[in-house]
């Protein structure tokens, strides 16, 4: 449990407002894990696979879960998901799609690519805070983590 | 070989074999055996004599010896001689008086010699000649009689056999065969022999049955032949009169045939053309066939312009055809112009009032021309024009007549073909337009999809930010806000949330339009119950009485129908909020209960809520049209538009009835 708490949460989100609000919602729910933010899909993959500008980071550090937005510049969330699931190191990583989209196409594809969960961001911030609380409670406390796999 | 001989032959053969056996084997053997028997008997006899002689000879009582031997000779006639000599070879019997004892030598003469001895001492020798001839003769005589008896018996047997055969088999068979022979000559009344119960009898009975059925068959045949002959005679009589009539008719037909041939040719030409739908080919066929029909050097087919102010040669056949085709002229030019404007046929060279402004250049020097108008269903469409009779000379009235009939026939074909061409062009244009529209629609759909995706994602993000930061402001700095500051922030948040709802409703409306439908049986009752349960969750303070008809099954897309039910029921819930005893009902009206439903089941959702003024009923289903203020009843104004879109996609109708403050009923049909 102690170890788990030290694991960061990865937030893949291009919108700084959403980033700020998500951080606020996490904070309000007393989820104190470090939040690693990637502003697009490419950055997320670089960090997770320890490549590009994140080539030098501690490879043993992997996030407890990834909160993945779908619509982002450079590389969208669904492609990130596909790459992560295709890679041995990240195929078991809990990935929660957290998006504004309610499009069925996104929903179906998200599950087809083996997302662990698909959560739509409510417009009402109070509801959003509640959603983040439940995500934290479920994925960080209730759920048993898959065995750790990392860059090396 | 006759049957009798065949049957007799084995009998005779067996008899001959038996007789040969008797003659050559059995009789000689029997005689020989008999003879041996006699010899043995005689030898035994002689043995006893010698025993008697021994004491006599020892005592030399020669007289007694002689007496005994004499006695013996007399008793046994077969013993031709008896000779007794003593040990010294002296003859003791018969007494020789110088002459040797007579000896008769027969075939069956046998000499028996016996030595007389006593204890090995020879006393003498007795020699006896025996002749069995007489005895054997007797035996032979017996044999002869036996043979005679046998031969007689066999002959008698053969005779009886032969007679029986004759009476029981041969004679009936002969008569049967005679009857059969007669049958071949068709004599069916020859008497048949009387058969017994044996095989021959049965044969005769079968033959009689066969003969009867043959007779029956012959009689039938004869009768049939008679009838046939009669019919034949009648027929030949008829044939004769028919032949006469045929000759007469043939003459008449030949005349008709000549005319028919002409018309037939015409009809064939017409048919070939009528079956063609390609206008250009039809016109060229018309030109070439018309040329063959009237023997013209050139045939042209002028067609009128749509405005009837000119004409053009749509097809030509024969000399100068290529020059003529496609050339256009004003209506006042040429013989064609005259025919087309006057709508009358023209036989150039005949006396006729006609006028044209100028000749077309191929009309110069034309000796003979023939023109007829072509009439469509309603009006003149063009004409057929022949110039230059082949081999010189002029066209005749008959040519004109033929060409007129021909023109009448082909005009329909020309009109059909031109209509067909028009339709084909229309279809082509239509297809092209459909393809263009489809492509445009697909592009629009894609754009719409991209748009709604963008709306879904991009429009909601800033709203969430506004709401989020508004709330952050309230939470973090609420304490220092004065006066209406907090209220404004609450209003800001309420508005962002309303806009979020609007966006969701609009997205649903656009999704409903695009979604693919899967039509299947949907249990509307179950759906309504489920939605109603959600609407009256414990969080809701007020209780709505919901009445739902059971087992209402409809054909439709289950997801879209759920949207319909959700919208209608939540509306009913919402608008009955201010009633003391809110009541919502879902059900179906059977056929004919409601006018205008055209026999389809009509589903309905009824409430006793706020209702509406029927004057605005037609505005209900338009997007963003609301009959109540947001303050009264919150809403997006898109729900019923969405319902209408879904019902339309199911080829159904939706309408509403309402009375202000007395409730509303929403009806819909599906397909």
Tab-separated table of N, CA, C and O in Angstrom, chain A residues 15 17-18 20-21 24 28 69-71 99-104 106 120-126 128, chain B residues 452-453 456-458 460-461 463-465 467-469 471-472 475-476 493 496-497 500 504 511 514 559:
chain	number	residue	atom	x	y	z
A	15	UNK	N	-5.334	19.990	-22.668
A	15	UNK	CA	-5.966	21.240	-22.260
A	15	UNK	C	-5.482	21.656	-20.851
A	15	UNK	O	-5.725	20.948	-19.881
A	17	UNK	N	-6.515	23.915	-18.884
A	17	UNK	CA	-7.627	24.116	-17.954
A	17	UNK	C	-8.043	22.789	-17.342
A	17	UNK	O	-8.217	22.656	-16.133
A	18	UNK	N	-8.211	21.804	-18.219
A	18	UNK	CA	-8.611	20.483	-17.745
A	18	UNK	C	-7.549	19.916	-16.805
A	18	UNK	O	-7.852	19.254	-15.823
A	20	UNK	N	-5.521	21.579	-14.936
A	20	UNK	CA	-5.607	22.275	-13.665
A	20	UNK	C	-6.803	21.762	-12.851
A	20	UNK	O	-6.685	21.493	-11.654
A	21	UNK	N	-7.925	21.613	-13.521
A	21	UNK	CA	-9.139	21.164	-12.825
A	21	UNK	C	-8.980	19.732	-12.324
A	21	UNK	O	-9.450	19.388	-11.230
A	24	UNK	N	-6.951	19.779	-9.327
A	24	UNK	CA	-7.756	20.312	-8.224
A	24	UNK	C	-8.675	19.212	-7.673
A	24	UNK	O	-8.785	19.025	-6.460
A	28	UNK	N	-8.666	17.763	-4.000
A	28	UNK	CA	-9.867	17.837	-3.167
A	28	UNK	C	-10.222	16.459	-2.612
A	28	UNK	O	-10.842	16.335	-1.561
A	69	UNK	N	-6.849	11.236	-22.152
A	69	UNK	CA	-7.803	12.010	-22.962
A	69	UNK	C	-7.740	11.473	-24.391
A	69	UNK	O	-6.766	10.830	-24.783
A	70	UNK	N	-8.786	11.694	-25.184
A	70	UNK	CA	-8.781	11.123	-26.539
A	70	UNK	C	-8.316	12.137	-27.584
A	70	UNK	O	-7.487	11.836	-28.428
A	71	UNK	N	-8.907	13.308	-27.553
A	71	UNK	CA	-8.622	14.265	-28.628
A	71	UNK	C	-7.427	15.125	-28.222
A	71	UNK	O	-7.516	15.956	-27.326
A	99	UNK	N	-12.640	11.442	-20.935
A	99	UNK	CA	-12.798	12.287	-22.119
A	99	UNK	C	-14.121	13.042	-22.094
A	99	UNK	O	-15.032	12.694	-21.337
A	100	UNK	N	-14.228	14.041	-22.952
A	100	UNK	CA	-15.493	14.765	-23.115
A	100	UNK	C	-16.390	14.012	-24.084
A	100	UNK	O	-17.606	14.188	-24.098
A	101	UNK	N	-15.780	13.172	-24.930
A	101	UNK	CA	-16.533	12.546	-26.029
A	101	UNK	C	-17.514	11.501	-25.518
A	101	UNK	O	-17.184	10.666	-24.679
A	102	UNK	N	-18.703	11.588	-26.077
A	102	UNK	CA	-19.690	10.552	-25.760
A	102	UNK	C	-19.981	9.758	-27.036
A	102	UNK	O	-20.934	9.007	-27.087
A	103	UNK	N	-19.145	9.980	-28.049
A	103	UNK	CA	-19.371	9.307	-29.336
A	103	UNK	C	-19.252	7.796	-29.171
A	103	UNK	O	-18.295	7.310	-28.554
A	104	UNK	N	-20.221	7.117	-29.730
A	104	UNK	CA	-20.211	5.667	-29.597
A	104	UNK	C	-18.966	5.062	-30.240
A	104	UNK	O	-18.399	4.097	-29.747
A	106	UNK	N	-15.998	6.234	-30.324
A	106	UNK	CA	-14.873	6.294	-29.387
A	106	UNK	C	-15.015	5.246	-28.298
A	106	UNK	O	-14.059	4.571	-27.928
A	120	UNK	N	-16.736	9.595	-18.885
A	120	UNK	CA	-16.978	10.852	-19.579
A	120	UNK	C	-16.908	11.989	-18.559
A	120	UNK	O	-17.531	11.919	-17.500
A	121	UNK	N	-16.154	12.993	-18.910
A	121	UNK	CA	-16.030	14.139	-17.993
A	121	UNK	C	-17.359	14.884	-17.958
A	121	UNK	O	-17.823	15.377	-18.988
A	122	UNK	N	-17.978	15.006	-16.804
A	122	UNK	CA	-19.212	15.788	-16.739
A	122	UNK	C	-18.878	17.283	-16.790
A	122	UNK	O	-17.801	17.697	-16.379
A	123	UNK	N	-19.838	18.036	-17.338
A	123	UNK	CA	-19.629	19.484	-17.397
A	123	UNK	C	-19.675	20.081	-15.975
A	123	UNK	O	-18.888	20.954	-15.630
A	124	UNK	N	-20.572	19.555	-15.183
A	124	UNK	CA	-20.729	20.020	-13.792
A	124	UNK	C	-19.481	19.640	-12.993
A	124	UNK	O	-19.145	18.465	-12.850
A	125	UNK	N	-18.773	20.672	-12.502
A	125	UNK	CA	-17.497	20.395	-11.841
A	125	UNK	C	-17.681	19.546	-10.596
A	125	UNK	O	-16.843	18.697	-10.283
A	126	UNK	N	-18.776	19.746	-9.896
A	126	UNK	CA	-19.027	18.955	-8.683
A	126	UNK	C	-19.100	17.470	-9.054
A	126	UNK	O	-18.540	16.608	-8.374
A	128	UNK	N	-17.707	16.211	-11.634
A	128	UNK	CA	-16.361	15.819	-12.075
A	128	UNK	C	-15.509	15.430	-10.879
A	128	UNK	O	-14.805	14.424	-10.891
B	452	UNK	N	-20.034	17.123	-35.058
B	452	UNK	CA	-20.625	16.739	-33.781
B	452	UNK	C	-19.564	16.199	-32.846
B	452	UNK	O	-19.641	16.379	-31.632
B	453	UNK	N	-18.542	15.575	-33.418
B	453	UNK	CA	-17.440	15.103	-32.582
B	453	UNK	C	-16.756	16.295	-31.934
B	453	UNK	O	-16.483	16.298	-30.733
B	456	UNK	N	-18.961	17.718	-29.355
B	456	UNK	CA	-18.971	16.854	-28.193
B	456	UNK	C	-17.736	17.082	-27.338
B	456	UNK	O	-17.799	17.108	-26.126
B	457	UNK	N	-16.616	17.257	-28.006
B	457	UNK	CA	-15.358	17.338	-27.275
B	457	UNK	C	-14.966	18.785	-26.968
B	457	UNK	O	-14.746	19.143	-25.821
B	458	UNK	N	-14.922	19.587	-28.014
B	458	UNK	CA	-14.330	20.921	-27.874
B	458	UNK	C	-15.263	21.912	-27.194
B	458	UNK	O	-14.817	22.827	-26.520
B	460	UNK	N	-17.598	21.204	-24.985
B	460	UNK	CA	-17.843	20.877	-23.589
B	460	UNK	C	-16.641	21.211	-22.699
B	460	UNK	O	-16.812	21.561	-21.531
B	461	UNK	N	-15.431	21.136	-23.292
B	461	UNK	CA	-14.234	21.387	-22.483
B	461	UNK	C	-14.245	22.808	-21.876
B	461	UNK	O	-14.071	22.949	-20.659
B	463	UNK	N	-16.769	24.692	-21.362
B	463	UNK	CA	-17.891	24.785	-20.416
B	463	UNK	C	-17.490	24.230	-19.066
B	463	UNK	O	-17.761	24.805	-18.025
B	464	UNK	N	-16.796	23.061	-19.157
B	464	UNK	CA	-16.366	22.430	-17.930
B	464	UNK	C	-15.361	23.334	-17.206
B	464	UNK	O	-15.389	23.465	-15.990
B	465	UNK	N	-14.511	23.990	-17.999
B	465	UNK	CA	-13.518	24.893	-17.394
B	465	UNK	C	-14.230	26.049	-16.694
B	465	UNK	O	-13.917	26.375	-15.542
B	467	UNK	N	-17.266	26.142	-15.561
B	467	UNK	CA	-17.953	25.626	-14.381
B	467	UNK	C	-16.955	25.337	-13.266
B	467	UNK	O	-17.169	25.692	-12.115
B	468	UNK	N	-15.855	24.697	-13.700
B	468	UNK	CA	-14.852	24.279	-12.715
B	468	UNK	C	-14.231	25.488	-12.019
B	468	UNK	O	-14.158	25.539	-10.779
B	469	UNK	N	-13.816	26.479	-12.825
B	469	UNK	CA	-13.167	27.638	-12.227
B	469	UNK	C	-14.175	28.464	-11.442
B	469	UNK	O	-13.841	29.050	-10.416
B	471	UNK	N	-16.612	27.250	-9.770
B	471	UNK	CA	-16.772	26.545	-8.508
B	471	UNK	C	-15.544	26.764	-7.616
B	471	UNK	O	-15.655	26.967	-6.405
B	472	UNK	N	-14.350	26.752	-8.303
B	472	UNK	CA	-13.112	26.999	-7.557
B	472	UNK	C	-13.179	28.368	-6.893
B	472	UNK	O	-12.823	28.534	-5.717
B	475	UNK	N	-15.543	28.176	-4.005
B	475	UNK	CA	-14.993	27.441	-2.870
B	475	UNK	C	-13.859	28.202	-2.189
B	475	UNK	O	-13.806	28.302	-0.962
B	476	UNK	N	-12.968	28.719	-3.023
B	476	UNK	CA	-11.763	29.310	-2.458
B	476	UNK	C	-11.977	30.757	-1.996
B	476	UNK	O	-11.402	31.201	-1.012
B	493	UNK	N	-22.793	29.076	-13.193
B	493	UNK	CA	-22.660	27.625	-13.206
B	493	UNK	C	-23.928	26.974	-13.749
B	493	UNK	O	-23.869	26.032	-14.539
B	496	UNK	N	-23.862	27.211	-17.497
B	496	UNK	CA	-22.930	26.293	-18.171
B	496	UNK	C	-23.528	24.879	-18.186
B	496	UNK	O	-23.434	24.164	-19.184
B	497	UNK	N	-24.187	24.521	-17.091
B	497	UNK	CA	-24.772	23.177	-17.054
B	497	UNK	C	-25.912	23.042	-18.059
B	497	UNK	O	-26.053	22.037	-18.746
B	500	UNK	N	-24.472	22.599	-21.323
B	500	UNK	CA	-24.019	21.208	-21.447
B	500	UNK	C	-25.169	20.296	-21.852
B	500	UNK	O	-25.032	19.459	-22.758
B	504	UNK	N	-25.662	18.133	-25.315
B	504	UNK	CA	-25.967	16.699	-25.301
B	504	UNK	C	-27.217	16.402	-26.108
B	504	UNK	O	-27.256	15.440	-26.895
B	511	UNK	N	-27.284	12.429	-33.750
B	511	UNK	CA	-26.929	11.014	-33.751
B	511	UNK	C	-28.121	10.162	-34.204
B	511	UNK	O	-27.990	9.222	-34.964
B	514	UNK	N	-28.351	10.010	-37.821
B	514	UNK	CA	-27.325	9.264	-38.556
B	514	UNK	C	-27.283	7.779	-38.200
B	514	UNK	O	-26.832	6.975	-38.988
B	559	UNK	N	-32.794	0.820	-29.694
B	559	UNK	CA	-32.120	1.948	-29.039
B	559	UNK	C	-32.845	3.257	-29.332
B	559	UNK	O	-33.007	4.109	-28.461
